mmCIF file of C-alpha atoms in Angstrom:
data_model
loop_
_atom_site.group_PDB
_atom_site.id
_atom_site.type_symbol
_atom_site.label_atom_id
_atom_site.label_comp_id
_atom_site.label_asym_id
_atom_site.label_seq_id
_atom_site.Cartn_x
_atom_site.Cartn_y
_atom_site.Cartn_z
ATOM 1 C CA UNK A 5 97.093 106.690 116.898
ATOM 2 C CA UNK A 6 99.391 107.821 113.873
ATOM 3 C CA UNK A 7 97.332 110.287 112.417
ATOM 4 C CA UNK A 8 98.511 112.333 109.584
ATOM 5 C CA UNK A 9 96.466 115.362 108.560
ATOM 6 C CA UNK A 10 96.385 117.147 104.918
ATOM 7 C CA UNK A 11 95.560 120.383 104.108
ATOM 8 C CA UNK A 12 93.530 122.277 102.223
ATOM 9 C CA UNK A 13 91.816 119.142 100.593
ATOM 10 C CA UNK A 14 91.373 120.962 97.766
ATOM 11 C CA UNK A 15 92.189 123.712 95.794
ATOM 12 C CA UNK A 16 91.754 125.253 92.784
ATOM 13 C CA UNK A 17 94.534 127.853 91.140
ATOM 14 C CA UNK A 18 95.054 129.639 88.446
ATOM 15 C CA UNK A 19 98.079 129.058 85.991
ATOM 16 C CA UNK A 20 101.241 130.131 86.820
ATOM 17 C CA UNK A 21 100.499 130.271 90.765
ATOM 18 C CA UNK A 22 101.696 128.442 93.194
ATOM 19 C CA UNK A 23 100.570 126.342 95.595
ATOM 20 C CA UNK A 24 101.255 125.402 99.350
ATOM 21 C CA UNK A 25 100.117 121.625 100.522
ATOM 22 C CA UNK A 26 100.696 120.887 104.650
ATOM 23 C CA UNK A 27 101.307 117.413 105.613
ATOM 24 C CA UNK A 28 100.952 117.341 109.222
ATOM 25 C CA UNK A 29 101.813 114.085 111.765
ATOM 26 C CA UNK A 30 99.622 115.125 114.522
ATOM 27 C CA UNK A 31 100.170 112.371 116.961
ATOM 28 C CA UNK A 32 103.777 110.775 116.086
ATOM 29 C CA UNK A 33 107.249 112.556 115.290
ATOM 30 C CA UNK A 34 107.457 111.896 111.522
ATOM 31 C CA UNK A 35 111.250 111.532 110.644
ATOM 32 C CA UNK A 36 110.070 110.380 106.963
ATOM 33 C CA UNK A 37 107.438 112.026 104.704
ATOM 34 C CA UNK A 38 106.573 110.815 101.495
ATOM 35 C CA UNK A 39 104.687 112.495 98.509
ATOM 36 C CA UNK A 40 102.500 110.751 96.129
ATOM 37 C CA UNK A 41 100.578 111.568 92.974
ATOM 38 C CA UNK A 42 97.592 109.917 92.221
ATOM 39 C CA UNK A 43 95.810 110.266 88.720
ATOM 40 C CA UNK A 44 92.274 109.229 88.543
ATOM 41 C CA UNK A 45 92.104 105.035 88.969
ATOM 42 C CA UNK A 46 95.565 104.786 89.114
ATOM 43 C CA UNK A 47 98.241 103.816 91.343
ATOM 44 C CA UNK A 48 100.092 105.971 93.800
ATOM 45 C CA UNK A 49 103.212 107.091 92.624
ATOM 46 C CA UNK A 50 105.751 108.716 94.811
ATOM 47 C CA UNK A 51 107.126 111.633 93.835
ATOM 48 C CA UNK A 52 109.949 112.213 96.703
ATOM 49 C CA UNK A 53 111.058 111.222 99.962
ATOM 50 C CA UNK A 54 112.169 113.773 102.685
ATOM 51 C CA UNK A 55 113.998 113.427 106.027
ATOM 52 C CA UNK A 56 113.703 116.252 108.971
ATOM 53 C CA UNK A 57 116.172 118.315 108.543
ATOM 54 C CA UNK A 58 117.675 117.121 105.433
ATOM 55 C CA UNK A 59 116.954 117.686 101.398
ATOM 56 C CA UNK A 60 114.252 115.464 99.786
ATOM 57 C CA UNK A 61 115.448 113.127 97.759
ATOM 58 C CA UNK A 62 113.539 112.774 94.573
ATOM 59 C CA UNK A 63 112.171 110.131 92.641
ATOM 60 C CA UNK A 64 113.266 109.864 88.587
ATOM 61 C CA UNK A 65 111.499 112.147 86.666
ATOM 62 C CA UNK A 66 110.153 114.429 89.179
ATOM 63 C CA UNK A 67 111.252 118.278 88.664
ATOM 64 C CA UNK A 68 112.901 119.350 91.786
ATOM 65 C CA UNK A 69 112.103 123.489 91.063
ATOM 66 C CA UNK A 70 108.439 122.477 90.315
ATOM 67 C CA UNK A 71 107.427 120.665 93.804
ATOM 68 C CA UNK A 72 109.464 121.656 96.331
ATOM 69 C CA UNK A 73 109.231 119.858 99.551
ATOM 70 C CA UNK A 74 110.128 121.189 103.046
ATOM 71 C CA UNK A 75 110.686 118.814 106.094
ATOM 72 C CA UNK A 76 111.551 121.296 108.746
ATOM 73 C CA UNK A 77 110.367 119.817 111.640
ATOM 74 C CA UNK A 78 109.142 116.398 113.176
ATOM 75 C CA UNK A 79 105.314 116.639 112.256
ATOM 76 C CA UNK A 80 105.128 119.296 109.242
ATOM 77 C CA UNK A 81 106.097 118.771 105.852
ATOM 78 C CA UNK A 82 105.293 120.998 102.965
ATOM 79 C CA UNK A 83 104.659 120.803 99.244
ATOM 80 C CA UNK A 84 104.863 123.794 97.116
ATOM 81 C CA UNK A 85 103.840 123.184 93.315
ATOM 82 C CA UNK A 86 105.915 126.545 91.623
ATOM 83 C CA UNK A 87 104.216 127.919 88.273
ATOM 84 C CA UNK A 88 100.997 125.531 88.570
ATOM 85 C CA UNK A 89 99.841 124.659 85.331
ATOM 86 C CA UNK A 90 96.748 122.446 84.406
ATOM 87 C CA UNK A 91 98.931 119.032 84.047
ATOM 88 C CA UNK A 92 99.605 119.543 87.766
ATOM 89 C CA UNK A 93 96.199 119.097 88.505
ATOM 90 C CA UNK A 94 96.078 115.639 90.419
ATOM 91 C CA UNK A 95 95.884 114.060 94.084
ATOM 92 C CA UNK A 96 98.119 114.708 95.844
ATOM 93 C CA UNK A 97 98.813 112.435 98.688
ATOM 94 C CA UNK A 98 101.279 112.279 101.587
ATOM 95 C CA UNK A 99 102.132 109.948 104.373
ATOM 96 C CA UNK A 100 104.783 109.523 107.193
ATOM 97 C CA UNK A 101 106.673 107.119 108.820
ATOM 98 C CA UNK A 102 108.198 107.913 112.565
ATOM 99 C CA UNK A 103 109.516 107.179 115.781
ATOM 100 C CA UNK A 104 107.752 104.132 117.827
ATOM 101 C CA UNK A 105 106.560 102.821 114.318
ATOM 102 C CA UNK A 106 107.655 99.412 112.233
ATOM 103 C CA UNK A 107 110.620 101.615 109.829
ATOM 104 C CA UNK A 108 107.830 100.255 106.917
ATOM 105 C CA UNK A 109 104.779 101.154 108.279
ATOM 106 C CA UNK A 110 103.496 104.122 106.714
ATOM 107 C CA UNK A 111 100.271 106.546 107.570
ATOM 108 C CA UNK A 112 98.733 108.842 105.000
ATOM 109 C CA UNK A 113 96.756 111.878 104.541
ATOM 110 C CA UNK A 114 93.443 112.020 103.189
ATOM 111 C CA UNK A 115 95.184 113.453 100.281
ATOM 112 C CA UNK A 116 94.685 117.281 98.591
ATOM 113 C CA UNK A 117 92.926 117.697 95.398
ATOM 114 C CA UNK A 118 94.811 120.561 92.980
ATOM 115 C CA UNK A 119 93.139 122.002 90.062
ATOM 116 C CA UNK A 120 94.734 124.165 88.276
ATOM 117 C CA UNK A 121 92.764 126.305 85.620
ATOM 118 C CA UNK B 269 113.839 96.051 93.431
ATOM 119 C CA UNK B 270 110.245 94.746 94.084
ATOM 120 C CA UNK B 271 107.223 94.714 92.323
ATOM 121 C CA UNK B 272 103.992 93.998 93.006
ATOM 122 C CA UNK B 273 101.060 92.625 91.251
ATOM 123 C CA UNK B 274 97.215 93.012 91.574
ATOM 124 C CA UNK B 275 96.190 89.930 89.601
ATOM 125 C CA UNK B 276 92.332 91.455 89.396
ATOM 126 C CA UNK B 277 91.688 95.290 88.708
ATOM 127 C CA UNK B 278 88.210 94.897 89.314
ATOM 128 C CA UNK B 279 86.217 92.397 91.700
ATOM 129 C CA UNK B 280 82.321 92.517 91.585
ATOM 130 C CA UNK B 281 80.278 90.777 94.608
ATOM 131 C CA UNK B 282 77.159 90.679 96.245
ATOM 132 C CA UNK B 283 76.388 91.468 99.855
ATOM 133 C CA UNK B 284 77.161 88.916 102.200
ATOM 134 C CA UNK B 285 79.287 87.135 99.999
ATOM 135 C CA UNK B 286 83.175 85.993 100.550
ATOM 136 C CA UNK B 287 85.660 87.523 98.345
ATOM 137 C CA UNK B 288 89.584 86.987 97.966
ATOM 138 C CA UNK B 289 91.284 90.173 96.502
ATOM 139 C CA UNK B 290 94.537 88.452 95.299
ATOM 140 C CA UNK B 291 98.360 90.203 95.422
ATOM 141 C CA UNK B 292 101.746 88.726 94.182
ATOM 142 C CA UNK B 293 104.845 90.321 95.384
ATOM 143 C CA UNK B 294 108.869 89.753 93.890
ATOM 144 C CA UNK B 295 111.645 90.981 96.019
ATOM 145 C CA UNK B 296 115.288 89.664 96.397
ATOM 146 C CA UNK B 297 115.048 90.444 100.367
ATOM 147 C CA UNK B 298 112.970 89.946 103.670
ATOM 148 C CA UNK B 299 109.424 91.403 102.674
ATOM 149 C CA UNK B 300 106.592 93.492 104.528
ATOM 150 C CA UNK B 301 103.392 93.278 103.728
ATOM 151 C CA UNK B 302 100.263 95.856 103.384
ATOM 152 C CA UNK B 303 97.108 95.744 102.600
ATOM 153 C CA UNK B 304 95.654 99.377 102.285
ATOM 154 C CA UNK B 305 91.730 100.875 101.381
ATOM 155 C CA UNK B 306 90.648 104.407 99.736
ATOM 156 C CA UNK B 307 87.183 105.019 99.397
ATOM 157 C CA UNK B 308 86.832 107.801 96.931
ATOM 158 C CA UNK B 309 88.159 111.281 97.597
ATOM 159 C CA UNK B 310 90.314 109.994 100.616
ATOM 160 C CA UNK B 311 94.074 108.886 101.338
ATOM 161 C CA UNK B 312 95.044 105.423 102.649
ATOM 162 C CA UNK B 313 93.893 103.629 105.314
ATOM 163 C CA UNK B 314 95.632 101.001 106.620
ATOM 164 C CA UNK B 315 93.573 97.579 107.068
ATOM 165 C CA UNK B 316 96.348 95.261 108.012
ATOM 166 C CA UNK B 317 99.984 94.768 107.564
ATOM 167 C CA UNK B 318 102.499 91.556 108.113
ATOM 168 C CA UNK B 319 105.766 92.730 109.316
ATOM 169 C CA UNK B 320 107.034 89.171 111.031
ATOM 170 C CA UNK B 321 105.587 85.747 113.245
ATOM 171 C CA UNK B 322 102.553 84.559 111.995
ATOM 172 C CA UNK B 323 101.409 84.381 108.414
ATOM 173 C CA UNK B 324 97.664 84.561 109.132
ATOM 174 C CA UNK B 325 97.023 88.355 110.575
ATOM 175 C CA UNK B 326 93.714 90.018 110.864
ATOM 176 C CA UNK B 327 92.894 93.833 110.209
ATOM 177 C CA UNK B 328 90.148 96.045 110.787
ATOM 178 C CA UNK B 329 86.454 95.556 109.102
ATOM 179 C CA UNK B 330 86.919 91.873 109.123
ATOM 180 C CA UNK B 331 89.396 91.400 106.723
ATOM 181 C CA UNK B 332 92.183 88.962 106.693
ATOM 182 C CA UNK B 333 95.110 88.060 104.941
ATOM 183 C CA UNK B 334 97.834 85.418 104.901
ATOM 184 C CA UNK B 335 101.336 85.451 103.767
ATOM 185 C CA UNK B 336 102.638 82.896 101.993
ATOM 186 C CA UNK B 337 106.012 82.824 100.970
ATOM 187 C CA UNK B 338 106.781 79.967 98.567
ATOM 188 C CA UNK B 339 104.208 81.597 96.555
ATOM 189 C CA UNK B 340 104.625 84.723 97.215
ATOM 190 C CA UNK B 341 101.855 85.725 97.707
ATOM 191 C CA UNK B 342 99.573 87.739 100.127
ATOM 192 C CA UNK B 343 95.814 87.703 99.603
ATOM 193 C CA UNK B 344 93.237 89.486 101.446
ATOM 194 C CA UNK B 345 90.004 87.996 102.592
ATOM 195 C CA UNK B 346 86.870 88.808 104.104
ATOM 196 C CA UNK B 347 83.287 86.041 104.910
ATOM 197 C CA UNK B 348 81.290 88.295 104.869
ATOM 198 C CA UNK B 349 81.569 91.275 102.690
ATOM 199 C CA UNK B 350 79.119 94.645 102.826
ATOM 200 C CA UNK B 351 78.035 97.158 100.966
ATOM 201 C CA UNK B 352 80.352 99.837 103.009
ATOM 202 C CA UNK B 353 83.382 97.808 101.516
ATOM 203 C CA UNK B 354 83.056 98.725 98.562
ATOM 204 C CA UNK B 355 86.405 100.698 97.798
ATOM 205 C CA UNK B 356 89.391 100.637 96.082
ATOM 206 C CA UNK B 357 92.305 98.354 97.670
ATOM 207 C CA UNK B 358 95.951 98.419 97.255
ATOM 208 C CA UNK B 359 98.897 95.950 98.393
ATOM 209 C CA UNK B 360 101.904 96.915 98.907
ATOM 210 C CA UNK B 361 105.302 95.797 99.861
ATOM 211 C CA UNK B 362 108.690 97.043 101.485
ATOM 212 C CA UNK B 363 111.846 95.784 102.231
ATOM 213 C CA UNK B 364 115.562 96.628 101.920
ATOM 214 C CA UNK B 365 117.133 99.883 103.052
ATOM 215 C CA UNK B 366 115.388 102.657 101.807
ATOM 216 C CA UNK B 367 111.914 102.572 103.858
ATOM 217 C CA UNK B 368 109.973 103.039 100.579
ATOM 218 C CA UNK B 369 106.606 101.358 99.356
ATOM 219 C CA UNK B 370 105.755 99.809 96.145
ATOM 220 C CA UNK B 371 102.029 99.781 95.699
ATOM 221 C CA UNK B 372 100.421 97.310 93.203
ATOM 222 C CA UNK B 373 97.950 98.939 90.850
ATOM 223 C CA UNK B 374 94.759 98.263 92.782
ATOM 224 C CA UNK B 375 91.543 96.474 92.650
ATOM 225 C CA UNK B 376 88.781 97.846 92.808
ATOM 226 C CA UNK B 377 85.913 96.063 94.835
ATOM 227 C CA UNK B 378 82.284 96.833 94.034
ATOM 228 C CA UNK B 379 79.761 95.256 96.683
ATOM 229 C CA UNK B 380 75.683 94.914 95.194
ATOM 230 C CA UNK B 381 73.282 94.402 97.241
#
């Protein structure tokens, strides 16, 4: 059980396009999904937090009008990155937290890699 | 706020061998405990987690960990490691009110055969 699917993994775009990541909870409701950026051999570091149904809430430093996030339902969240350009290239990783689950416990995606040329 | 720290980034072993991947955690409240695996390319997986009761819990793959909080600490163990565990780990911890993570900067275990 709690399963969280990603997609695409990957995708490459040209500069100034955007970009549209799914974050899907395929076997729990999701009332919390978190995004993470990964850079290569680092750390994961969350980028914003969003609640079904409500605004996410992001973390310092992270440009609102660049990624927005969209929690619409209980299993789907998306990430759009607006006007990709090639410092957006990363992994991009999210995971969920939901109903019948410890409030901590938190499953992830297998993550989407962006390049952006 | 919390932090976490890694104390090793990378941990070299041979097959069969026991290894220890060590975390230290702060926080000012009640703590929960991960232990989390990517192999390369992939998100999280979740090997084992201590959310309350007994300090020793047991994940998947083998692995182990115990929490131990007057030195707050929560290493993760395994007898018996193989060459399929080689991967990058993270620990992280939670508490408080706002249902986030903080991840510690990894460690990277290499297995040789």
């Amino acid at each position: 059980g709690a399963v969280v699917s990603q997609h695409p993994s990957w995708v490459i775009c040209k500069s100034g396009t955007s970009v549209k990541i799914e974050c899907r909870s395929l076997d729990f409701q999701a009332t919390t999904m978190f995004w993470y950026r990964q850079f290569p051999k680092q750390s994961l570091m969350l980028m914003a937090t969003s609640n079904e149904g409500s605004k996410a809430t992001y973390e310092q430093g992270v440009e609102k009008d660049k990624f927005l996030i969209n929690h619409a339902s209980l299993t789907l969240s998306t990430l759009t990155v607006t006007s990709a350009h090639p410092e957006d290239s990363s992994f991009y990783i999210c995971s969920a937290r939901g109903l019948g689950l410890h409030p901590y416990e938190q499953y992830f995606g297998p993550g989407t890699r962006l390049t952006v040329t | 706020a919390q932090s976490v720290t890694q104390l090793d980034s990378q941990v070299p072993v041979f097959e069969e061998a026991p290894v220890e991947l060590r975390c230290n955690y702060s926080s000012s409240v009640s703590v929960y405990l991960f232990w989390y695996v990517q192999y390369p390319n992939q998100g999280l997986q979740l090997l084992l987690k201590y959310l309350s009761g007994s300090t020793l819990v047991k994940g998947i793959n083998g692995f182990e960990a115990e929490f131990n909080k007057s030195q707050t600490s929560f290493h993760l163990r395994k007898p018996s490691v193989h060459i399929s565990d080689t991967a990058e780990y993270f620990c992280a911890v939670g508490g408080g009110s706002n249902y986030k993570l903080t991840f510690g900067k990894g460690t990277l275990l290499t297995v040789n055969p």
